[in-house]
Short mmCIF file of C-alpha atoms in Angstrom, two decimals:
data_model
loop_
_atom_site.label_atom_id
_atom_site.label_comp_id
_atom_site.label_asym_id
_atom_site.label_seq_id
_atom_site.Cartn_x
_atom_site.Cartn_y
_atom_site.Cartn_z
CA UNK A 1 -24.51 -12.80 25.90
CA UNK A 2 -25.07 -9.01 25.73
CA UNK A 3 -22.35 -7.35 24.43
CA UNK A 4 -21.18 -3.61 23.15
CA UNK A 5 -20.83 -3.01 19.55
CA UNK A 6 -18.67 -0.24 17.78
CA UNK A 7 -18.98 1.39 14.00
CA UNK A 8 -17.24 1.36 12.02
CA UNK A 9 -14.46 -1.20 12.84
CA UNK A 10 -11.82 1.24 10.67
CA UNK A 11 -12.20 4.84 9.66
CA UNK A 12 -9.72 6.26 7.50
CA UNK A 13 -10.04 10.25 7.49
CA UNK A 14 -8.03 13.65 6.46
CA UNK A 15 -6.10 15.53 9.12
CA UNK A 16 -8.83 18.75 9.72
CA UNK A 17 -11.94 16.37 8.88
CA UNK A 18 -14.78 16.23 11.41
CA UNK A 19 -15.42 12.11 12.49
CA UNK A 20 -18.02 10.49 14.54
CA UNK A 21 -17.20 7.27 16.42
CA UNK A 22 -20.37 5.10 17.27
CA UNK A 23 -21.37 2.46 20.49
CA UNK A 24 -24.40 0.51 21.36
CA UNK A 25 -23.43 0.04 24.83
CA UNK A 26 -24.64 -2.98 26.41
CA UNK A 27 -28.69 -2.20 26.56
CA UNK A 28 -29.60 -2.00 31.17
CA UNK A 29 -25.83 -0.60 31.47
CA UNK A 30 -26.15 3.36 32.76
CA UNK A 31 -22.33 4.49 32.62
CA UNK A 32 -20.57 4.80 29.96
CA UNK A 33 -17.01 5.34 29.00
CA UNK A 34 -14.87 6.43 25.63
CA UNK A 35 -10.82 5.17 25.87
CA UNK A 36 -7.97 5.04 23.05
CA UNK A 37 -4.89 2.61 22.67
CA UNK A 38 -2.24 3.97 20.44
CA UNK A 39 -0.55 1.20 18.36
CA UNK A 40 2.10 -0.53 20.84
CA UNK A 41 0.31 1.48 23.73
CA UNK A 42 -1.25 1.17 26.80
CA UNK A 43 -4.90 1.52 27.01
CA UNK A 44 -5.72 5.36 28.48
CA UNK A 45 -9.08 6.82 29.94
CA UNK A 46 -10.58 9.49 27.55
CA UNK A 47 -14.27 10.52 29.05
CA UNK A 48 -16.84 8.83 31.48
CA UNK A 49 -20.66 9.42 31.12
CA UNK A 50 -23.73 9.27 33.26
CA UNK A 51 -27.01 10.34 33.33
CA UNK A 52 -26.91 12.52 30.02
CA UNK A 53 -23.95 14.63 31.17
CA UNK A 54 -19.90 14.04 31.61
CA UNK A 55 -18.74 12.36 34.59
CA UNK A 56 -15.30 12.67 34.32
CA UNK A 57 -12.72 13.22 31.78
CA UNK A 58 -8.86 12.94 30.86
CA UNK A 59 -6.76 15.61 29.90
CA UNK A 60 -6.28 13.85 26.43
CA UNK A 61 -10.17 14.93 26.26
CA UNK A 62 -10.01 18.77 24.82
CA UNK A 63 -12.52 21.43 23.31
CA UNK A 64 -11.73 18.64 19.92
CA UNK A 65 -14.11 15.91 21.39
CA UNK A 66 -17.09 15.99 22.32
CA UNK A 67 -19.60 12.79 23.63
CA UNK A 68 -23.09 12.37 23.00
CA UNK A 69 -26.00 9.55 23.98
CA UNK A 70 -28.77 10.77 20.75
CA UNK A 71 -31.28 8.40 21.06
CA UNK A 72 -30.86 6.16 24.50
CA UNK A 73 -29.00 3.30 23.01
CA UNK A 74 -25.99 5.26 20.70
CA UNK A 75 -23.02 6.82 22.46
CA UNK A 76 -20.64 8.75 20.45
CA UNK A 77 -17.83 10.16 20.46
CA UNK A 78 -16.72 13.22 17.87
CA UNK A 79 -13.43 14.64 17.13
CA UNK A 80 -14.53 18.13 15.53
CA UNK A 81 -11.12 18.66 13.66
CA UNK A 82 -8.49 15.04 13.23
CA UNK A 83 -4.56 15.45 14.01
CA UNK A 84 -2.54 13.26 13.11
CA UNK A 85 -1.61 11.96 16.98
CA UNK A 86 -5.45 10.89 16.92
CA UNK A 87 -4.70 8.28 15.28
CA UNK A 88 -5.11 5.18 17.55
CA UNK A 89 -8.09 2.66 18.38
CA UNK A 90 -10.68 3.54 20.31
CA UNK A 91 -12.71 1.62 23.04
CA UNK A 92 -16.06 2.25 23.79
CA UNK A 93 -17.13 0.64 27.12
CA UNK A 94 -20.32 0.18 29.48
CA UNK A 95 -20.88 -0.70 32.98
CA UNK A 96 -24.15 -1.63 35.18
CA UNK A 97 -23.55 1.20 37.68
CA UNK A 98 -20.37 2.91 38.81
CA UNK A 99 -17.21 0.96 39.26
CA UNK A 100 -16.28 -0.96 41.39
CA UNK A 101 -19.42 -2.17 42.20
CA UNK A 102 -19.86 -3.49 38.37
CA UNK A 103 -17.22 -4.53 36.03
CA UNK A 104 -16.90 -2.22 32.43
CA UNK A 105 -17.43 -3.97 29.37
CA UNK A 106 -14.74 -3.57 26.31
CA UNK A 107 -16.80 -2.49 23.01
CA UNK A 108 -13.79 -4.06 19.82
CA UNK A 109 -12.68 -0.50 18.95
CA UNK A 110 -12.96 1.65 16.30
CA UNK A 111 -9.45 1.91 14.19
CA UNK A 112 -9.06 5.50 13.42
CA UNK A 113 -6.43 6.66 11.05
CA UNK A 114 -5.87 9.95 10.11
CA UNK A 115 -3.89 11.14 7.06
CA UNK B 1 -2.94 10.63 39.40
CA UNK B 2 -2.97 6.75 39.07
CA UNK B 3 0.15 5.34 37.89
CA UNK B 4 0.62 1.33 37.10
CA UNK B 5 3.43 -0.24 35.93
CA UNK B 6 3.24 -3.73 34.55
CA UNK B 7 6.12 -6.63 33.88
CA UNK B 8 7.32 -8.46 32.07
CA UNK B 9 6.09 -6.57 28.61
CA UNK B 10 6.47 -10.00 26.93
CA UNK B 11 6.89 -13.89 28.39
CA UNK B 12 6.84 -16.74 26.57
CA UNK B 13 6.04 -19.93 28.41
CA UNK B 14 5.53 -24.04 27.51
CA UNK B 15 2.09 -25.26 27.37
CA UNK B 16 1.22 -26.64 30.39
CA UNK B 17 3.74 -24.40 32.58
CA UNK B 18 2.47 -21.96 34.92
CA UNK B 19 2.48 -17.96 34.08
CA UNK B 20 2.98 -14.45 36.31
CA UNK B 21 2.05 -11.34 35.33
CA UNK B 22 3.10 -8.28 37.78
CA UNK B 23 1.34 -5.34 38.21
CA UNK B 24 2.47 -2.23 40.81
CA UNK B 25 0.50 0.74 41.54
CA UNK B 26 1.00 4.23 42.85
CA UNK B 27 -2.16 5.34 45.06
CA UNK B 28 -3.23 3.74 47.77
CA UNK B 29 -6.79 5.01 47.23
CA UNK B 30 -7.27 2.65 44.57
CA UNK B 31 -9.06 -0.39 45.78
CA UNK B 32 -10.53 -2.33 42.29
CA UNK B 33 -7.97 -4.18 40.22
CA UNK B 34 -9.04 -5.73 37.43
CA UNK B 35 -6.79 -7.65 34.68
CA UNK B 36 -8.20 -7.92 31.17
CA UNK B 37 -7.47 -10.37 28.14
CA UNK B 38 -6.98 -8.43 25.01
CA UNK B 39 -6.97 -10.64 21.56
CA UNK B 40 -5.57 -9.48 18.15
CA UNK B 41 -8.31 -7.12 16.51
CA UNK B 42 -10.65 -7.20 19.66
CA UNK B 43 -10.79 -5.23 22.70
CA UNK B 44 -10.06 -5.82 26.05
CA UNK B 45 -12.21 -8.67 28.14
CA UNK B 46 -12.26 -8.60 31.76
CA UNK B 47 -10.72 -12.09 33.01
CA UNK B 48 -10.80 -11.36 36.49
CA UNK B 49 -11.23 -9.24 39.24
CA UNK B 50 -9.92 -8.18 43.18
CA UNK B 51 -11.08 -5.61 45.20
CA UNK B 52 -9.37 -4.45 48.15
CA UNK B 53 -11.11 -6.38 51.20
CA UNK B 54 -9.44 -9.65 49.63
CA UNK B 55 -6.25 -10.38 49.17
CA UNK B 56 -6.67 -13.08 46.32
CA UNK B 57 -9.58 -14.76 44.10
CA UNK B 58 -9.08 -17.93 41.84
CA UNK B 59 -11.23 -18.80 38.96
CA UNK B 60 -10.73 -22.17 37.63
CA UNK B 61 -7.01 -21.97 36.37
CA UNK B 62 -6.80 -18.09 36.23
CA UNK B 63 -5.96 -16.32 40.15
CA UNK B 64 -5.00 -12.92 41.34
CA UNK B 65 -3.31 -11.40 44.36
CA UNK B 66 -3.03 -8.34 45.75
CA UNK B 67 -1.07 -6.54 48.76
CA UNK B 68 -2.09 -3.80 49.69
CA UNK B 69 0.82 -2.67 51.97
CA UNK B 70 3.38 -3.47 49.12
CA UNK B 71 0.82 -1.73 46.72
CA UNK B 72 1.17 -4.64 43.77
CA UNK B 73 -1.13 -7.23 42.29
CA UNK B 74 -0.57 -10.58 40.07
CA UNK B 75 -2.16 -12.58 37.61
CA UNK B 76 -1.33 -16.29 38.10
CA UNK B 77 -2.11 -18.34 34.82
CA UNK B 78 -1.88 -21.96 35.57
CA UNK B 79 -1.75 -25.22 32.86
CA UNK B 80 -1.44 -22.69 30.20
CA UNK B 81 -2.81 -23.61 26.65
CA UNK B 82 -2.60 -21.97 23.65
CA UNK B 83 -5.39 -20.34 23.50
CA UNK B 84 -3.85 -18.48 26.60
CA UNK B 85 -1.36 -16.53 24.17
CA UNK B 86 -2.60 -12.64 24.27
CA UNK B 87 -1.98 -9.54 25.70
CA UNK B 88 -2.82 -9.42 29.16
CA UNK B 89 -3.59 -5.80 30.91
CA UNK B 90 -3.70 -4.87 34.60
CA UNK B 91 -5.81 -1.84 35.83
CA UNK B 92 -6.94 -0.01 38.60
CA UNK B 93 -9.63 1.99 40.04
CA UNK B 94 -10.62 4.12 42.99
CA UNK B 95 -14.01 3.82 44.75
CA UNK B 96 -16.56 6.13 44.28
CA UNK B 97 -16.31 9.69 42.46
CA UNK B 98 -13.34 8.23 40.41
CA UNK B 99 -14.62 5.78 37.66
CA UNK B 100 -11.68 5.95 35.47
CA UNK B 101 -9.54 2.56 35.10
CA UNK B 102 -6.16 3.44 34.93
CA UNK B 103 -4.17 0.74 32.43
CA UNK B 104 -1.22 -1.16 32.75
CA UNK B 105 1.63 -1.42 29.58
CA UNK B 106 0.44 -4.88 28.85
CA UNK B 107 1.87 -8.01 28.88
CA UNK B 108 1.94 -10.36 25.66
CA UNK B 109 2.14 -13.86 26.79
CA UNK B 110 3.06 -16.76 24.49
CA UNK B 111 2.32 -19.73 24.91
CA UNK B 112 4.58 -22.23 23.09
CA UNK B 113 3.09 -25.74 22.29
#
């Protein structure tokens, strides 16, 4: 069963440091989406993405991250500059076309700690 | 915005026994409401699903109902097994120019053999 995959499973970084969170969203899916779960936390919506540009995104989502589809099968997400309140796991996800006509698909996070 | 609330934040139950989960939300726009399974060190996997034109769906032992009016939505676990012990989320969704799922606070459900 197709599924989306996320590097690195941890990422330990400085507070200040540039890091790049990586998805293979699920290969015929067109929208894609970036959310974080601090530890104890609910899960909250970061970005949305379709069609090479930014559908929609949260207020948690400042001039600090940016999203990015390289090469047709990576997504990415980039924090230019870690706090320490970034710390939290992030979810990549996919979906066939825009909800709610297709269900989103849970990538199994990215733990990001910064020090 | 969005706003869903979700209870109980924990429940244990006895195998076998039957389990609720609760879910309210705050705009009536919002007309997808899906609940997801979420398993130590993995992320979240959609269970099951209700969309607004329906006011409940069952797969197999796993059912959810929604009404609209009262704006809330449940997940009904039946002959619960071990393997049902996670944390369960509710979400919702509005239709159309508003992809974003909006989370519940979880639920982690325990299932005691």
């Amino acid at each position: 069963e197709p599924e989306v995959t996320q590097t690195p499973s941890h990422q330990v970084t400085q507070m200040g440091q540039e890091v790049i969170l990586r998805c293979v969203p699920i290969s015929n899916h067109l929208y894609f989406y970036w959310y974080r779960q601090i530890l104890g936390q609910k899960v909250e919506f970061l970005v949305s993405f379709y069609n090479n540009e930014i559908s929609e995104k949260s207020e948690i989502f400042d001039d600090q991250f940016s999203v990015e589809r390289p090469d047709g099968s990576n997504f990415t997400l980039k924090i230019r500059s870690t706090k320490l309140e970034d710390s939290a796991m992030y979810f990549c996800a996919s979906s066939l076309d825009r909800p709610p006509l297709y269900e989103q698909y849970f990538g199994p996070g990215t733990r990001l700690t910064v020090t | 915005g969005e706003n869903v609330e979700q209870h109980p934040s924990t429940l244990s139950v006895q195998e076998g026994d039957s389990a609720v989960i609760k879910c309210t939300y705050s705009d009536s726009a919002s007309n997808y409401f899906p609940w997801y399974k979420q398993e130590l060190g993995k992320g979240p996997q959609l269970i099951i699903d209700i969309r607004s034109n329906v006011g409940e769906k069952k797969d197999q032992r796993i059912a959810v109902t929604l009404n609209k009016t009262a704006k809330h939505f449940s997940l009904h676990i039946t002959e619960t097994q071990p393997e049902d012990s996670a944390v369960y989320f509710c979400a919702a969704s509005m239709h159309f120019g508003n992809e974003k799922l909006t989370f519940g606070t979880g639920t982690r459900l325990t299932i005691i053999p």
